[in-house]
PDB file of C-alpha atoms in Angstrom:
ATOM      1  CA  MET A   1       6.751 -20.068 -14.995  1.00 42.00           C
ATOM      2  CA  ASN A   2       4.246 -17.072 -14.823  1.00 45.00           C
ATOM      3  CA  SER A   3       5.117 -13.257 -15.132  1.00 46.00           C
ATOM      4  CA  ALA A   4       4.332 -13.140 -11.391  1.00 49.00           C
ATOM      5  CA  GLY A   5       6.149 -15.884 -10.787  1.00 45.00           C
ATOM      6  CA  LEU A   6       9.571 -14.631 -12.920  1.00 40.00           C
ATOM      7  CA  ARG A   7       9.041 -11.180 -11.373  1.00 51.00           C
ATOM      8  CA  LEU A   8       9.303 -12.739  -8.350  1.00 48.00           C
ATOM      9  CA  ALA A   9      12.579 -14.708  -8.910  1.00 44.00           C
ATOM     10  CA  PHE A  10      13.899 -11.711 -10.437  1.00 47.00           C
ATOM     11  CA  LEU A  11      13.756  -9.864  -6.927  1.00 50.00           C
ATOM     12  CA  LEU A  12      14.874 -12.886  -4.501  1.00 46.00           C
ATOM     13  CA  LEU A  13      17.749 -14.749  -6.595  1.00 44.00           C
ATOM     14  CA  PRO A  14      19.697 -12.003  -6.348  1.00 48.00           C
ATOM     15  CA  LEU A  15      19.477 -12.216  -2.342  1.00 45.00           C
ATOM     16  CA  GLY A  16      19.719 -15.759  -2.073  1.00 46.00           C
ATOM     17  CA  LEU A  17      15.908 -16.386  -1.311  1.00 45.00           C
ATOM     18  CA  ALA A  18      13.719 -19.279  -1.840  1.00 44.00           C
ATOM     19  CA  ALA A  19      10.082 -18.459  -2.595  1.00 46.00           C
ATOM     20  CA  GLY A  20       9.005 -21.274  -0.696  1.00 46.00           C
ATOM     21  CA  SER A  21      11.776 -20.565   2.441  1.00 47.00           C
ATOM     22  CA  ALA A  22      10.718 -18.972   5.781  1.00 39.00           C
ATOM     23  CA  VAL A  23      12.771 -15.836   5.904  1.00 35.00           C
ATOM     24  CA  ALA A  24      10.589 -15.480   2.384  1.00 46.00           C
ATOM     25  CA  SER A  25       8.244 -14.029   4.686  1.00 75.00           C
ATOM     26  CA  ASP A  26       6.067 -10.896   3.439  1.00 83.00           C
ATOM     27  CA  GLN A  27       8.366  -8.160   4.929  1.00 81.00           C
ATOM     28  CA  ALA A  28      11.396 -10.538   3.459  1.00 83.00           C
ATOM     29  CA  LEU A  29       9.525 -10.192  -0.366  1.00 90.00           C
ATOM     30  CA  LYS A  30       9.269  -6.551   0.491  1.00 91.00           C
ATOM     31  CA  LEU A  31      12.734  -5.371   1.438  1.00 89.00           C
ATOM     32  CA  ALA A  32      13.569  -7.135  -1.452  1.00 90.00           C
ATOM     33  CA  PHE A  33      11.611  -4.814  -3.551  1.00 95.00           C
ATOM     34  CA  VAL A  34      12.821  -1.765  -1.930  1.00 94.00           C
ATOM     35  CA  TYR A  35      16.329  -3.279  -2.441  1.00 94.00           C
ATOM     36  CA  ASN A  36      15.915  -3.433  -6.261  1.00 95.00           C
ATOM     37  CA  PHE A  37      14.529   0.205  -6.062  1.00 97.00           C
ATOM     38  CA  ALA A  38      18.045   1.603  -5.040  1.00 96.00           C
ATOM     39  CA  LYS A  39      19.470  -0.458  -7.940  1.00 95.00           C
ATOM     40  CA  PHE A  40      17.422   1.912  -9.947  1.00 96.00           C
ATOM     41  CA  THR A  41      17.554   5.007  -8.366  1.00 96.00           C
ATOM     42  CA  ASP A  42      20.029   7.804  -9.085  1.00 94.00           C
ATOM     43  CA  TRP A  43      20.570  10.778  -6.245  1.00 90.00           C
ATOM     44  CA  PRO A  44      22.056  14.483  -5.967  1.00 82.00           C
ATOM     45  CA  GLU A  45      24.912  14.718  -4.577  1.00 79.00           C
ATOM     46  CA  ARG A  46      24.188  16.676  -1.703  1.00 75.00           C
ATOM     47  CA  SER A  47      22.936  12.883  -0.923  1.00 71.00           C
ATOM     48  CA  ALA A  48      25.189  10.492  -3.248  1.00 73.00           C
ATOM     49  CA  PRO A  49      26.666   7.281  -1.542  1.00 78.00           C
ATOM     50  CA  ARG A  50      30.030   7.898  -0.891  1.00 80.00           C
ATOM     51  CA  GLY A  51      31.281   4.135   0.080  1.00 86.00           C
ATOM     52  CA  ALA A  52      28.649   2.151   1.822  1.00 90.00           C
ATOM     53  CA  LEU A  53      24.637   2.755   0.549  1.00 92.00           C
ATOM     54  CA  GLU A  54      22.296   2.814   3.776  1.00 92.00           C
ATOM     55  CA  LEU A  55      19.179   0.953   3.520  1.00 93.00           C
ATOM     56  CA  CYS A  56      17.266   1.974   6.740  1.00 92.00           C
ATOM     57  CA  VAL A  57      14.577   0.538   8.340  1.00 91.00           C
ATOM     58  CA  ALA A  58      12.059   1.848  10.479  1.00 90.00           C
ATOM     59  CA  ALA A  59      11.712  -1.075  12.461  1.00 83.00           C
ATOM     60  CA  ASP A  60      13.114  -3.415  15.034  1.00 68.00           C
ATOM     61  CA  ASP A  61      11.581  -6.227  15.185  1.00 67.00           C
ATOM     62  CA  VAL A  62      12.514 -10.083  14.880  1.00 65.00           C
ATOM     63  CA  GLU A  63      10.717 -10.179  11.366  1.00 70.00           C
ATOM     64  CA  HIS A  64      12.546  -7.420   9.960  1.00 74.00           C
ATOM     65  CA  GLY A  65      15.756  -8.096  11.223  1.00 71.00           C
ATOM     66  CA  ALA A  66      15.760 -11.542   9.812  1.00 75.00           C
ATOM     67  CA  ALA A  67      15.011  -9.567   6.450  1.00 76.00           C
ATOM     68  CA  MET A  68      17.509  -7.254   6.750  1.00 74.00           C
ATOM     69  CA  ARG A  69      20.503 -10.186   7.557  1.00 77.00           C
ATOM     70  CA  ALA A  70      19.336 -11.221   4.390  1.00 80.00           C
ATOM     71  CA  LEU A  71      20.378  -8.627   2.823  1.00 83.00           C
ATOM     72  CA  ALA A  72      23.706  -7.933   4.227  1.00 76.00           C
ATOM     73  CA  GLY A  73      26.602  -8.411   2.566  1.00 80.00           C
ATOM     74  CA  ARG A  74      25.113  -7.507  -0.930  1.00 91.00           C
ATOM     75  CA  SER A  75      25.779  -4.686  -2.852  1.00 91.00           C
ATOM     76  CA  VAL A  76      24.061  -1.765  -4.918  1.00 92.00           C
ATOM     77  CA  ARG A  77      26.027  -0.458  -7.992  1.00 88.00           C
ATOM     78  CA  GLY A  78      29.201  -1.468  -6.664  1.00 89.00           C
ATOM     79  CA  ALA A  79      28.425   0.378  -3.490  1.00 90.00           C
ATOM     80  CA  PRO A  80      28.286  -2.106  -0.069  1.00 92.00           C
ATOM     81  CA  LEU A  81      24.932  -2.494   1.333  1.00 92.00           C
ATOM     82  CA  ARG A  82      24.440  -1.394   4.987  1.00 91.00           C
ATOM     83  CA  VAL A  83      21.293  -2.152   6.620  1.00 90.00           C
ATOM     84  CA  ARG A  84      20.234  -0.047   9.457  1.00 89.00           C
ATOM     85  CA  SER A  85      17.248   0.370  11.785  1.00 90.00           C
ATOM     86  CA  ILE A  86      16.170   3.934  12.498  1.00 92.00           C
ATOM     87  CA  GLU A  87      13.541   4.537  15.493  1.00 90.00           C
ATOM     88  CA  GLN A  88      12.648   8.383  14.333  1.00 93.00           C
ATOM     89  CA  ALA A  89      12.976  10.815  11.357  1.00 95.00           C
ATOM     90  CA  ALA A  90      15.950  12.470  13.129  1.00 95.00           C
ATOM     91  CA  GLU A  91      17.364   9.404  11.714  1.00 96.00           C
ATOM     92  CA  VAL A  92      16.724   9.539   8.407  1.00 96.00           C
ATOM     93  CA  THR A  93      20.022  11.804   7.661  1.00 91.00           C
ATOM     94  CA  GLY A  94      22.236   9.375   6.648  1.00 90.00           C
ATOM     95  CA  CYS A  95      20.123   6.955   4.833  1.00 94.00           C
ATOM     96  CA  HIS A  96      20.075   6.810   1.041  1.00 95.00           C
ATOM     97  CA  VAL A  97      16.884   4.916   1.232  1.00 96.00           C
ATOM     98  CA  VAL A  98      14.672   4.743   4.248  1.00 96.00           C
ATOM     99  CA  TYR A  99      11.594   2.085   4.230  1.00 94.00           C
ATOM    100  CA  VAL A 100       8.964   2.688   6.648  1.00 94.00           C
ATOM    101  CA  PRO A 101       6.162  -0.572   7.431  1.00 91.00           C
ATOM    102  CA  ASP A 102       2.800  -0.262   7.403  1.00 88.00           C
ATOM    103  CA  GLN A 103       3.396  -1.052  11.805  1.00 84.00           C
ATOM    104  CA  ASN A 104       5.154   1.809  11.823  1.00 81.00           C
ATOM    105  CA  ALA A 105       2.260   4.136  10.456  1.00 82.00           C
ATOM    106  CA  ARG A 106       2.375   6.814  13.396  1.00 86.00           C
ATOM    107  CA  GLN A 107       5.625   8.146  11.852  1.00 91.00           C
ATOM    108  CA  VAL A 108       4.529   7.490   8.306  1.00 94.00           C
ATOM    109  CA  ALA A 109       4.637  11.468   7.203  1.00 95.00           C
ATOM    110  CA  GLU A 110       6.959  12.592   9.418  1.00 96.00           C
ATOM    111  CA  ILE A 111       9.478  10.123   7.745  1.00 96.00           C
ATOM    112  CA  ALA A 112       8.591  10.921   4.259  1.00 97.00           C
ATOM    113  CA  GLN A 113       8.893  14.377   4.998  1.00 97.00           C
ATOM    114  CA  ALA A 114      12.379  14.200   6.276  1.00 97.00           C
ATOM    115  CA  ALA A 115      13.354  11.852   3.855  1.00 97.00           C
ATOM    116  CA  ARG A 116      12.390  14.418   0.611  1.00 96.00           C
ATOM    117  CA  ASN A 117      13.622  17.363   2.477  1.00 95.00           C
ATOM    118  CA  ALA A 118      17.451  14.685   2.401  1.00 94.00           C
ATOM    119  CA  GLY A 119      16.979  13.440  -0.177  1.00 94.00           C
ATOM    120  CA  VAL A 120      16.405  10.078   0.522  1.00 96.00           C
ATOM    121  CA  LEU A 121      14.170   7.230  -1.543  1.00 98.00           C
ATOM    122  CA  SER A 122      11.198   6.742   0.891  1.00 98.00           C
ATOM    123  CA  VAL A 123       9.132   3.553   0.700  1.00 97.00           C
ATOM    124  CA  SER A 124       6.436   2.285   2.508  1.00 96.00           C
ATOM    125  CA  ASP A 125       3.487  -0.221   2.340  1.00 95.00           C
ATOM    126  CA  HIS A 126       1.093   1.953   4.682  1.00 95.00           C
ATOM    127  CA  GLU A 127      -1.859   2.358   2.503  1.00 94.00           C
ATOM    128  CA  SER A 128      -2.004   6.773   2.424  1.00 94.00           C
ATOM    129  CA  PHE A 129       2.256   6.601   2.003  1.00 96.00           C
ATOM    130  CA  LEU A 130       1.937   8.369  -1.584  1.00 97.00           C
ATOM    131  CA  ARG A 131      -1.069  11.396   0.067  1.00 96.00           C
ATOM    132  CA  LEU A 132       1.720  11.630   2.967  1.00 96.00           C
ATOM    133  CA  GLY A 133       4.391  12.723   0.783  1.00 96.00           C
ATOM    134  CA  GLY A 134       6.177   9.415   0.355  1.00 97.00           C
ATOM    135  CA  MET A 135       8.172   8.524  -2.875  1.00 98.00           C
ATOM    136  CA  ILE A 136       7.176   4.770  -3.488  1.00 99.00           C
ATOM    137  CA  GLY A 137       4.445   3.155  -2.015  1.00 98.00           C
ATOM    138  CA  LEU A 138       4.140  -0.695  -1.831  1.00 97.00           C
ATOM    139  CA  VAL A 139       0.363  -2.448  -1.926  1.00 96.00           C
ATOM    140  CA  SER A 140      -0.886  -5.951  -2.789  1.00 93.00           C
ATOM    141  CA  ILE A 141      -3.532  -6.632  -5.544  1.00 92.00           C
ATOM    142  CA  GLN A 142      -4.971  -9.705  -5.396  1.00 92.00           C
ATOM    143  CA  GLY A 143      -2.430 -10.991  -3.479  1.00 88.00           C
ATOM    144  CA  ARG A 144       0.324  -9.221  -5.588  1.00 91.00           C
ATOM    145  CA  LEU A 145       3.040  -7.014  -4.740  1.00 94.00           C
ATOM    146  CA  GLN A 146       3.151  -4.281  -6.456  1.00 96.00           C
ATOM    147  CA  PHE A 147       3.826  -0.466  -6.604  1.00 97.00           C
ATOM    148  CA  GLU A 148       3.428   2.820  -6.773  1.00 98.00           C
ATOM    149  CA  VAL A 149       5.443   6.307  -7.927  1.00 98.00           C
ATOM    150  CA  ASP A 150       5.068   9.297  -7.178  1.00 98.00           C
ATOM    151  CA  GLN A 151       8.491  10.679  -9.448  1.00 98.00           C
ATOM    152  CA  GLU A 152       6.916  14.430  -9.195  1.00 97.00           C
ATOM    153  CA  THR A 153       7.772  14.549  -5.455  1.00 97.00           C
ATOM    154  CA  ALA A 154      11.049  11.788  -5.964  1.00 98.00           C
ATOM    155  CA  LEU A 155      11.986  14.805  -8.265  1.00 97.00           C
ATOM    156  CA  ARG A 156      11.743  17.630  -6.123  1.00 95.00           C
ATOM    157  CA  ALA A 157      13.941  16.271  -3.426  1.00 95.00           C
ATOM    158  CA  GLY A 158      16.787  15.833  -5.825  1.00 95.00           C
ATOM    159  CA  LEU A 159      16.283  12.220  -7.165  1.00 97.00           C
ATOM    160  CA  HIS A 160      16.298  10.150 -10.633  1.00 97.00           C
ATOM    161  CA  LEU A 161      14.117   7.167 -10.854  1.00 98.00           C
ATOM    162  CA  ASN A 162      15.047   4.802 -14.103  1.00 96.00           C
ATOM    163  CA  ALA A 163      12.756   4.642 -16.261  1.00 96.00           C
ATOM    164  CA  GLN A 164      12.477   0.449 -16.556  1.00 94.00           C
ATOM    165  CA  LEU A 165      11.758   0.983 -12.691  1.00 95.00           C
ATOM    166  CA  LEU A 166       8.433   3.539 -13.734  1.00 97.00           C
ATOM    167  CA  GLN A 167       7.740   1.093 -16.566  1.00 95.00           C
ATOM    168  CA  LEU A 168       6.759  -1.542 -14.064  1.00 95.00           C
ATOM    169  CA  ALA A 169       4.855   0.246 -11.383  1.00 96.00           C
ATOM    170  CA  ARG A 170       1.076  -0.203 -11.351  1.00 96.00           C
ATOM    171  CA  SER A 171       0.894   3.316 -11.533  1.00 96.00           C
ATOM    172  CA  VAL A 172       3.457   6.565 -11.184  1.00 97.00           C
ATOM    173  CA  ARG A 173       2.649  10.144 -10.973  1.00 94.00           C
ATOM    174  CA  ARG A 174       4.418  11.860 -12.708  1.00 93.00           C
ATOM    175  CA  PRO A 175       5.893  15.887 -12.908  1.00 86.00           C
ATOM    176  CA  LYS A 176       2.884  18.905 -13.976  1.00 82.00           C
ATOM    177  CA  THR A 177       4.814  20.058 -17.215  1.00 70.00           C
TER     178      THR A 177
END
């Protein structure tokens, strides 16, 4: 198995997904990445998980619903994972991670700003997400899903991203010294 296959297995096996299954859709794979990002993130005291870790998805459709159900019952560092849909940026309060699919492009900048202000990790596959103030952008390069990180934005929001996560990133915008 090549390194891309091993990385895919690393992401999907904890979710009980098989790469060839119908559930392993594009969105399920992206949510698997988001789930793993949560494992490598430390939150500031004001927004640290107390009880369940809230993963919010700014979408409410069948494809995301199936992917969200695949995450149900998982845990992140001992905290149970709760996955829910949100419709507006104001609902980011109470989330620990927010994923904004590209199909919700009209709200990307607003949700990214709300996430920064609330100490919430923000992730999207929108092509301009990092420029719009997001923290982790999912990108497809030659058919492979990869990610880019704006560490400076995450740090300003009080989030600490593990060095292992940063090493796996395609690119990292580091804080200015």
